[in-house]
PDB file of C-alpha atoms and ligand atoms in Angstrom:
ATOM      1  CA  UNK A 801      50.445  14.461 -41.737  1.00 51.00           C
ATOM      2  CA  UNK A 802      47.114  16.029 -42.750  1.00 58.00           C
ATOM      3  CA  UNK A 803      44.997  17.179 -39.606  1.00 62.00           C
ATOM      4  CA  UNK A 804      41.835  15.745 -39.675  1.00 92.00           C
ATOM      5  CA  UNK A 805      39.141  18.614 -38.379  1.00 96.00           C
ATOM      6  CA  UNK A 806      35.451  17.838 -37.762  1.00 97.00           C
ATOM      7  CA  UNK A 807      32.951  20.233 -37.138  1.00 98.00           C
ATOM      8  CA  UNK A 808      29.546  18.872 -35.988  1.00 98.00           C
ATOM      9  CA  UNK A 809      26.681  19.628 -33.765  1.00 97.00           C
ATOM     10  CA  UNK A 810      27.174  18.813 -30.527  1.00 98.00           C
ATOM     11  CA  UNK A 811      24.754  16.288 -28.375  1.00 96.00           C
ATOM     12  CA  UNK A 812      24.068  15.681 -24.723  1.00 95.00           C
ATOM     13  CA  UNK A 813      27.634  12.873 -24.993  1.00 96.00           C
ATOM     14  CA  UNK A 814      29.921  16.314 -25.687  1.00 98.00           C
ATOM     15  CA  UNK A 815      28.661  18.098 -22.633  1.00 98.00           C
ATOM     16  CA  UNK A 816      31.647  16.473 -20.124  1.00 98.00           C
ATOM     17  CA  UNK A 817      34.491  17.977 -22.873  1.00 98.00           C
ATOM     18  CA  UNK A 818      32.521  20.891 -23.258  1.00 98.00           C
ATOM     19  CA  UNK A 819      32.474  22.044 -20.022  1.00 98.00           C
ATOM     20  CA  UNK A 820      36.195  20.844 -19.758  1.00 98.00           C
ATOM     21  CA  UNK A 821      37.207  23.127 -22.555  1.00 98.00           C
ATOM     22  CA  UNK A 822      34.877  26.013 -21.522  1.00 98.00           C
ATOM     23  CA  UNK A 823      36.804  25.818 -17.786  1.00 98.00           C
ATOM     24  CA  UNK A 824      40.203  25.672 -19.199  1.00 97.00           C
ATOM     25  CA  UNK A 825      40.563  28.024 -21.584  1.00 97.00           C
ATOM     26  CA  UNK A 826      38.442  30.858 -20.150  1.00 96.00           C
ATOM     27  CA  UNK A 827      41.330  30.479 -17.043  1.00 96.00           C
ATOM     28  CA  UNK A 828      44.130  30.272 -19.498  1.00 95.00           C
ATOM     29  CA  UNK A 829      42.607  33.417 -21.195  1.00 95.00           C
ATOM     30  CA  UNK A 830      41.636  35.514 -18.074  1.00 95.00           C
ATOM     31  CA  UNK A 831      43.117  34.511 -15.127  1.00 94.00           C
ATOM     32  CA  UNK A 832      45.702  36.789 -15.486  1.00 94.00           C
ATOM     33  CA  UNK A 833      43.764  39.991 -15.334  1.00 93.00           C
ATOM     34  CA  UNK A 834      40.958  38.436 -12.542  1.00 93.00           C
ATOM     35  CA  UNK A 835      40.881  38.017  -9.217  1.00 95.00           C
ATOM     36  CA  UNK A 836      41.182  34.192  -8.205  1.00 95.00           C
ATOM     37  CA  UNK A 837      37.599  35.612  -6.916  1.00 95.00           C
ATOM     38  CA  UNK A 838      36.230  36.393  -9.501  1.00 95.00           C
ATOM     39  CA  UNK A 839      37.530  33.880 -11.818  1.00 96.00           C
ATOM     40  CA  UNK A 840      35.838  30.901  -9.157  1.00 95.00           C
ATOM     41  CA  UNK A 841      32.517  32.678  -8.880  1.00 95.00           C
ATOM     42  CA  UNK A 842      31.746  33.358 -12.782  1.00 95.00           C
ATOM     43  CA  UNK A 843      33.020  29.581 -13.818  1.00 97.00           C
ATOM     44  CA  UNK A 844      31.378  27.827 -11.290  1.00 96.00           C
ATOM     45  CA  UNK A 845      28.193  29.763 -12.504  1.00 95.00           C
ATOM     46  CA  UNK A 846      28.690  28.928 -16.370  1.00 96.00           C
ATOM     47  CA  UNK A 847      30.997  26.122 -16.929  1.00 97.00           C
ATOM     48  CA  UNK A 848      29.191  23.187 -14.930  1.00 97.00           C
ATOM     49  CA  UNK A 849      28.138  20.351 -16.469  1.00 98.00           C
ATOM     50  CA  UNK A 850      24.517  20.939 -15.393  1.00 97.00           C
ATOM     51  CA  UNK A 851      24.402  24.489 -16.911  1.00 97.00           C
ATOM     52  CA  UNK A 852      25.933  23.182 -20.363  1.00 98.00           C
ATOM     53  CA  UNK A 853      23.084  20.424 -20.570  1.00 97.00           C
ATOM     54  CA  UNK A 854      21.051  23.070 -19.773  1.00 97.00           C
ATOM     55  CA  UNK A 855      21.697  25.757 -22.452  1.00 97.00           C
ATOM     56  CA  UNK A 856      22.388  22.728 -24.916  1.00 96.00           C
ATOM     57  CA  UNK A 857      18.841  21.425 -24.708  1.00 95.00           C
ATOM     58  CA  UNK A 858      17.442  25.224 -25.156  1.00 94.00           C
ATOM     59  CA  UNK A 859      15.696  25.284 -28.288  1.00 94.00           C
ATOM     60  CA  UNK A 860      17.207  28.983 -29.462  1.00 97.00           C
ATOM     61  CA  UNK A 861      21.158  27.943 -28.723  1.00 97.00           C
ATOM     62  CA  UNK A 862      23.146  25.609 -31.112  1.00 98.00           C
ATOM     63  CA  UNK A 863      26.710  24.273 -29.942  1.00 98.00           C
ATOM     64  CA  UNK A 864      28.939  23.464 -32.425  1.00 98.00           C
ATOM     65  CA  UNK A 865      32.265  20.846 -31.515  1.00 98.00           C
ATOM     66  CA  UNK A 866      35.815  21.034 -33.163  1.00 98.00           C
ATOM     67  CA  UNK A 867      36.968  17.605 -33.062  1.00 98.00           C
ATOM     68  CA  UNK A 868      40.810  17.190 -33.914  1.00 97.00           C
ATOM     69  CA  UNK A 869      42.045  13.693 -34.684  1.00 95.00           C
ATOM     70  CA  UNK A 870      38.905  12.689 -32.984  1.00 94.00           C
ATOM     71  CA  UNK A 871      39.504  14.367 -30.107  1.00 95.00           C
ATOM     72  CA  UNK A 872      37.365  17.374 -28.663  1.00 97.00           C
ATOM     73  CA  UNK A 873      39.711  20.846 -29.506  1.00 98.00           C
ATOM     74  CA  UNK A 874      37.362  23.783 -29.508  1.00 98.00           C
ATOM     75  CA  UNK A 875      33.438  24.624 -29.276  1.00 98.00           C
ATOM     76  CA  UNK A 876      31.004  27.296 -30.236  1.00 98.00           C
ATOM     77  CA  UNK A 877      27.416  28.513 -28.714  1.00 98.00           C
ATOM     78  CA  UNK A 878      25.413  30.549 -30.793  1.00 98.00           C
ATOM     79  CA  UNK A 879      21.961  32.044 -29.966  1.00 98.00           C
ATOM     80  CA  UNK A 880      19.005  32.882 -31.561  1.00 97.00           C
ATOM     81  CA  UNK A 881      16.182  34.803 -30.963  1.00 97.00           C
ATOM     82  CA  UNK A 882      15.421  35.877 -27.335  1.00 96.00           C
ATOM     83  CA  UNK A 883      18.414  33.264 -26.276  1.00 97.00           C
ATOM     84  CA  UNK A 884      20.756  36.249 -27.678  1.00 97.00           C
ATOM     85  CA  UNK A 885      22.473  38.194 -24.261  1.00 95.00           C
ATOM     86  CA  UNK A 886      21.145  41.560 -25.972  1.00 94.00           C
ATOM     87  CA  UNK A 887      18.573  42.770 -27.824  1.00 93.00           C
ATOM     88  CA  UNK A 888      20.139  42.073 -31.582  1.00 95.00           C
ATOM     89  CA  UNK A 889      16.768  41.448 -33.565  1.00 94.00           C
ATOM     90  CA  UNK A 890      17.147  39.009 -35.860  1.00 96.00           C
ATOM     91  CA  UNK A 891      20.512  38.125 -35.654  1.00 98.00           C
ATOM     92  CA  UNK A 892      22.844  35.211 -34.401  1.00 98.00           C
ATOM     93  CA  UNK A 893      25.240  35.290 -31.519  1.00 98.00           C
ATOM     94  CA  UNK A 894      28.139  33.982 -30.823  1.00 98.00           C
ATOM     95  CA  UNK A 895      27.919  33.729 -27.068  1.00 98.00           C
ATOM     96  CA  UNK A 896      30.762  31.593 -27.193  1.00 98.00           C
ATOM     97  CA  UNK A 897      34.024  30.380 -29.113  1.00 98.00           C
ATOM     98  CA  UNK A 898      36.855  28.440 -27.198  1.00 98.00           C
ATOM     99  CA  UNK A 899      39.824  26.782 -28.936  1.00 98.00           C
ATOM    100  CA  UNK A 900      41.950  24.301 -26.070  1.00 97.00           C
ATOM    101  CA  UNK A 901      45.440  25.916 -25.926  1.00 96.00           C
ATOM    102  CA  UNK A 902      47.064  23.172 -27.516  1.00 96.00           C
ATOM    103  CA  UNK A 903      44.783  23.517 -31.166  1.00 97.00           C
ATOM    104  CA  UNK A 904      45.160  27.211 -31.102  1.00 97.00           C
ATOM    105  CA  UNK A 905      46.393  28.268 -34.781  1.00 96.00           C
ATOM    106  CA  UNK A 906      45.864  25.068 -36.887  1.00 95.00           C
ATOM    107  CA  UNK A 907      42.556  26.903 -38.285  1.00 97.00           C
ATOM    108  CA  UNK A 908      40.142  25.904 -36.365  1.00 98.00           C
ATOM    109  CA  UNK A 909      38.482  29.030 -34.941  1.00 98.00           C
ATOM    110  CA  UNK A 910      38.092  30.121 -38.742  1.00 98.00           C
ATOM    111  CA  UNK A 911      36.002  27.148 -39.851  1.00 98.00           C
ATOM    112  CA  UNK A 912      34.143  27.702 -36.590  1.00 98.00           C
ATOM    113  CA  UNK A 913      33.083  30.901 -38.031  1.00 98.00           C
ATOM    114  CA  UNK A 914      32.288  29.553 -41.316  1.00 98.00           C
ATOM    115  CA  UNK A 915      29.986  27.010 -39.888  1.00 98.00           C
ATOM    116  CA  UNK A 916      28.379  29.690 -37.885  1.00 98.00           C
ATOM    117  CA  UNK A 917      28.250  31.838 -41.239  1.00 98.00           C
ATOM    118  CA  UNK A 918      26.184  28.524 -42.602  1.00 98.00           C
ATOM    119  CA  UNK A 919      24.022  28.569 -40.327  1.00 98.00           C
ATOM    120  CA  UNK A 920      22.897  31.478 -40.140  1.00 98.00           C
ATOM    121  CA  UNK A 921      22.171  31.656 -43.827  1.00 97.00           C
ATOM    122  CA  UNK A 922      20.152  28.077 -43.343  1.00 97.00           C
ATOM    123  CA  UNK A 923      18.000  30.266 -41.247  1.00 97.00           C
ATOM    124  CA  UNK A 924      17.494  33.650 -43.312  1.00 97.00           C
ATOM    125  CA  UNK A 925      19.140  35.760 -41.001  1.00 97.00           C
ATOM    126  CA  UNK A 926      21.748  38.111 -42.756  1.00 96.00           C
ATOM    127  CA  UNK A 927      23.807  39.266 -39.492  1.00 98.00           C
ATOM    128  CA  UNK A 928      25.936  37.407 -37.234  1.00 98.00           C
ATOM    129  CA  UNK A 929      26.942  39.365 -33.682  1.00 98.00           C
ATOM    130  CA  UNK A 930      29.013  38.847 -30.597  1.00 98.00           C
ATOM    131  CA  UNK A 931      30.571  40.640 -27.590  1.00 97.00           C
ATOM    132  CA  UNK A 932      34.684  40.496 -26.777  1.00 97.00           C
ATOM    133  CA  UNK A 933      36.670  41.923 -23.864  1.00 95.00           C
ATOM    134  CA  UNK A 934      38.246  45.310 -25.102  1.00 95.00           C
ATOM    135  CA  UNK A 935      41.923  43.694 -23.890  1.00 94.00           C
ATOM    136  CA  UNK A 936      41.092  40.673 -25.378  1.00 96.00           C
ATOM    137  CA  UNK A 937      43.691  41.567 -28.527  1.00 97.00           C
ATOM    138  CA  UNK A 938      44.423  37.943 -30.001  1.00 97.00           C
ATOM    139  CA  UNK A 939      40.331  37.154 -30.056  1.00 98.00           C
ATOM    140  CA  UNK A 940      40.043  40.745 -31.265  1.00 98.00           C
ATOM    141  CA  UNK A 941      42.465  40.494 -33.867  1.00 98.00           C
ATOM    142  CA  UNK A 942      40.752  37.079 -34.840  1.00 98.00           C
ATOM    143  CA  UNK A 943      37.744  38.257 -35.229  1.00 98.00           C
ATOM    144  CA  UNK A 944      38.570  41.130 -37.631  1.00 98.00           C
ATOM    145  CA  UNK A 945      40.368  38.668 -39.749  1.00 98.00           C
ATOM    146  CA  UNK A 946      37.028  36.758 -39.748  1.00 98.00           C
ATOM    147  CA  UNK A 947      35.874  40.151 -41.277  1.00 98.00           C
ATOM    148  CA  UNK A 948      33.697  41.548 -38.157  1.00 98.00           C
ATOM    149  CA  UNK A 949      34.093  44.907 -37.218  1.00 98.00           C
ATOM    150  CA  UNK A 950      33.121  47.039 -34.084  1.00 98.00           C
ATOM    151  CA  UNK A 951      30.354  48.406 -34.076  1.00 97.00           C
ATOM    152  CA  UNK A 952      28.998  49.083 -29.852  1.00 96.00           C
ATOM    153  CA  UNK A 953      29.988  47.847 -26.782  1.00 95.00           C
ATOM    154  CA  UNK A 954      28.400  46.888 -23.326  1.00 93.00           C
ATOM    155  CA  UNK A 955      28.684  45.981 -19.962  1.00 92.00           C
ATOM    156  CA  UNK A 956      29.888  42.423 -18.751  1.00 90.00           C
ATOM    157  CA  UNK A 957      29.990  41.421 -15.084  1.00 89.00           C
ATOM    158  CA  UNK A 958      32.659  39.052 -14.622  1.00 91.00           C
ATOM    159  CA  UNK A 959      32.450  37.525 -10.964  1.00 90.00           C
ATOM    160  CA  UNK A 960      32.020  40.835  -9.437  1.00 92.00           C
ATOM    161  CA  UNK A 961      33.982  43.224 -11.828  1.00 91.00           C
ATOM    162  CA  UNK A 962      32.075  44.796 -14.195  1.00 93.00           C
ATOM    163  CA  UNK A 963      33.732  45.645 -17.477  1.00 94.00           C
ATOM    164  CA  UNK A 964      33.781  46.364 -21.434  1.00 96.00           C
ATOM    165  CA  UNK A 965      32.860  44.194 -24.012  1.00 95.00           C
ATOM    166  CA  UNK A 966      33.314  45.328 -27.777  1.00 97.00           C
ATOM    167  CA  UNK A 967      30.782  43.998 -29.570  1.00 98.00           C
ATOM    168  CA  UNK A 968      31.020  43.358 -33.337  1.00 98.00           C
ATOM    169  CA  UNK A 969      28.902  42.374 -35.909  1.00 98.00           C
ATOM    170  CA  UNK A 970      29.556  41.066 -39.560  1.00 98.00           C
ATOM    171  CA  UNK A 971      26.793  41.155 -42.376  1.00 98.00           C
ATOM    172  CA  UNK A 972      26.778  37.824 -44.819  1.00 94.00           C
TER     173      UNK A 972
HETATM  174  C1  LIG B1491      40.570  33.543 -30.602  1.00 93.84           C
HETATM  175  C2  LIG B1491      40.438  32.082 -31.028  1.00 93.84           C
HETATM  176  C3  LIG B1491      38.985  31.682 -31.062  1.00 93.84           C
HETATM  177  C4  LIG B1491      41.080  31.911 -32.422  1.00 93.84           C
HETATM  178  O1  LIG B1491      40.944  30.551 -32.839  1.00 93.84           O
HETATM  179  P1  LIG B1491      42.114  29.800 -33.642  1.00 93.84           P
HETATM  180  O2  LIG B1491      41.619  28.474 -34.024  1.00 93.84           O
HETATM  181  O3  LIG B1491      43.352  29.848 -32.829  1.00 93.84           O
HETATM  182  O4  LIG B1491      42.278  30.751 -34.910  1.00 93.84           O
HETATM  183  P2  LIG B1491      42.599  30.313 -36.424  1.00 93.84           P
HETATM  184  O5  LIG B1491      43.759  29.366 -36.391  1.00 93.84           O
HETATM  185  O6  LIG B1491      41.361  29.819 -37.076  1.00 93.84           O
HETATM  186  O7  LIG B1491      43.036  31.695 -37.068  1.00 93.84           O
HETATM  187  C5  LIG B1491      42.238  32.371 -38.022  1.00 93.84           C
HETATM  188  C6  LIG B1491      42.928  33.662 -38.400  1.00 93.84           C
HETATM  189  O8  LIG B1491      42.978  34.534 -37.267  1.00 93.84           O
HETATM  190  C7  LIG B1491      44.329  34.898 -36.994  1.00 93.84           C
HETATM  191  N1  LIG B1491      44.579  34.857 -35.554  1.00 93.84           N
HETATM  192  C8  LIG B1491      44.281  33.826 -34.726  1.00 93.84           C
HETATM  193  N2  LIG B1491      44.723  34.120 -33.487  1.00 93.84           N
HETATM  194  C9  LIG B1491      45.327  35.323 -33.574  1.00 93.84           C
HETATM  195  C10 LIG B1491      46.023  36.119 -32.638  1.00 93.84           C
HETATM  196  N3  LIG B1491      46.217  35.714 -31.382  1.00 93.84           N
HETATM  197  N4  LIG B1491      46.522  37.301 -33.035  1.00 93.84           N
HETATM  198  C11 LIG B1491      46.388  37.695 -34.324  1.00 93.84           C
HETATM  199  N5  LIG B1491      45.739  36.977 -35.279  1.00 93.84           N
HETATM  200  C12 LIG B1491      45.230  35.793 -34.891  1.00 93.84           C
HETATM  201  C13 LIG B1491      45.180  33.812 -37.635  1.00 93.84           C
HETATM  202  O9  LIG B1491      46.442  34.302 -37.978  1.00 93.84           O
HETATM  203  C14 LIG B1491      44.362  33.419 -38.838  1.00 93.84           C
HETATM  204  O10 LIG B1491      44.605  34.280 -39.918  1.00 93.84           O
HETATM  205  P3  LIG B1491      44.937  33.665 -41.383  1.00 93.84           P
HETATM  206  O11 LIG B1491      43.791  32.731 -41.692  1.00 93.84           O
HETATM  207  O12 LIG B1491      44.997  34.860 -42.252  1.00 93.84           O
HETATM  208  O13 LIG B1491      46.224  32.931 -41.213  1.00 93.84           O
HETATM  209  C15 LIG B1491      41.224  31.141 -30.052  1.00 93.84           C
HETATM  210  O14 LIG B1491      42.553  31.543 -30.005  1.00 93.84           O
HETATM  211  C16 LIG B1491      40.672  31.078 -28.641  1.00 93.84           C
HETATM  212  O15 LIG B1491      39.825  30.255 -28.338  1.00 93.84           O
HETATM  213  N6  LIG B1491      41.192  31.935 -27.730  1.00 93.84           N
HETATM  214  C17 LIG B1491      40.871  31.856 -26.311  1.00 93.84           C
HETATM  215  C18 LIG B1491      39.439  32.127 -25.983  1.00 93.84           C
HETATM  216  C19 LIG B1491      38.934  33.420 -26.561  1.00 93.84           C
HETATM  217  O16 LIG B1491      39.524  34.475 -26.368  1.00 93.84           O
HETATM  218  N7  LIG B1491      37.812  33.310 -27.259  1.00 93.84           N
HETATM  219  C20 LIG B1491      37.113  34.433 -27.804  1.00 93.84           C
HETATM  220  C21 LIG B1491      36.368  35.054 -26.691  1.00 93.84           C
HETATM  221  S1  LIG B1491      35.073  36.013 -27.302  1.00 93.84           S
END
């Protein structure tokens, strides 16, 4: 059967699935390699409810929602202007990109992408930019299939641990 995907803007009603998503997967991605800490402190600053109705009513992020068989799968938060983590110019960030375990590989990360890619033509700007842990091979790999390459990297404080993101960048 044909997998419906829908890719929209997200509202104030997606920020309960939102969060939920943002929660699990960042635990199913990097609990392993965290202290139980770590993992607590950095989630319970960024994957509230409150802070996601927060940074969705800023004027300089978008969120983007997957929906699969009408059901929320994956979302994306992308930054403009001074909303961007670093100093990019004018650029567009993906701050964020989570697929739910269970709609991993059906897709859905690469049409994330493209939407991102559409946007950020809408709006004149010719470079898209984001930062990914340097162990973080599958979202590596993902991303240089999505045809970004490496081209810095910089500090992210995870809890208390501070370590290496990779950033990379991809011209359109
Ligand atoms: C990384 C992630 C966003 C990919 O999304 P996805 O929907 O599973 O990816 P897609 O199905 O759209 O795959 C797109 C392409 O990337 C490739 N790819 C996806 N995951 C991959 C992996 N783990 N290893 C190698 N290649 C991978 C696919 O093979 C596909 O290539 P193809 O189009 O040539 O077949 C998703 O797995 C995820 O949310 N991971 C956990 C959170 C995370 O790490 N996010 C990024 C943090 S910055």
């Amino acid at each position: 059967m044909e997998k419906r995907i829908e890719i929209r803007r997200a509202t104030e009603n997606d920020i309960a699935p939102i969060a939920a998503i943002g929660r699990q997967t960042f635990e199913e991605t990097f609990s392993d390699t965290n202290t139980e800490e770590d993992m607590r402190k950095y989630i319970s600053e960024n994957f509230t409810e409150e802070k996601i109705a927060k940074e969705i009513s800023g004027s300089e992020s978008i969120f983007l929602i997957a929906l699969h068989d009408g059901t929320a799968a994956a979302y994306m938060k992308l930054n403009t202007g001074s909303a961007q983590t670093e100093k990019q110019g004018d650029a567009l960030e993906i701050q964020r990109l989570y697929v739910a375990a269970s709609k991993k590989g059906m897709g859905i990360g690469r049409r994330m992408i493209a939407s991102a890619e559409e946007i950020a033509r809408v709006r004149g700007l010719c470079r898209i930019w984001l930062g990914v842990w340097e162990h973080n091979e599958p979202a590596l790999a993902f991303y240089k299939k999505c045809g970004f390459r490496v081209f810095s990297s910089h500090d992210f404080v995870l809890g208390t641990d501070r370590q290496t993101d990779m950033l990379m960048e991809k011209n359109i």
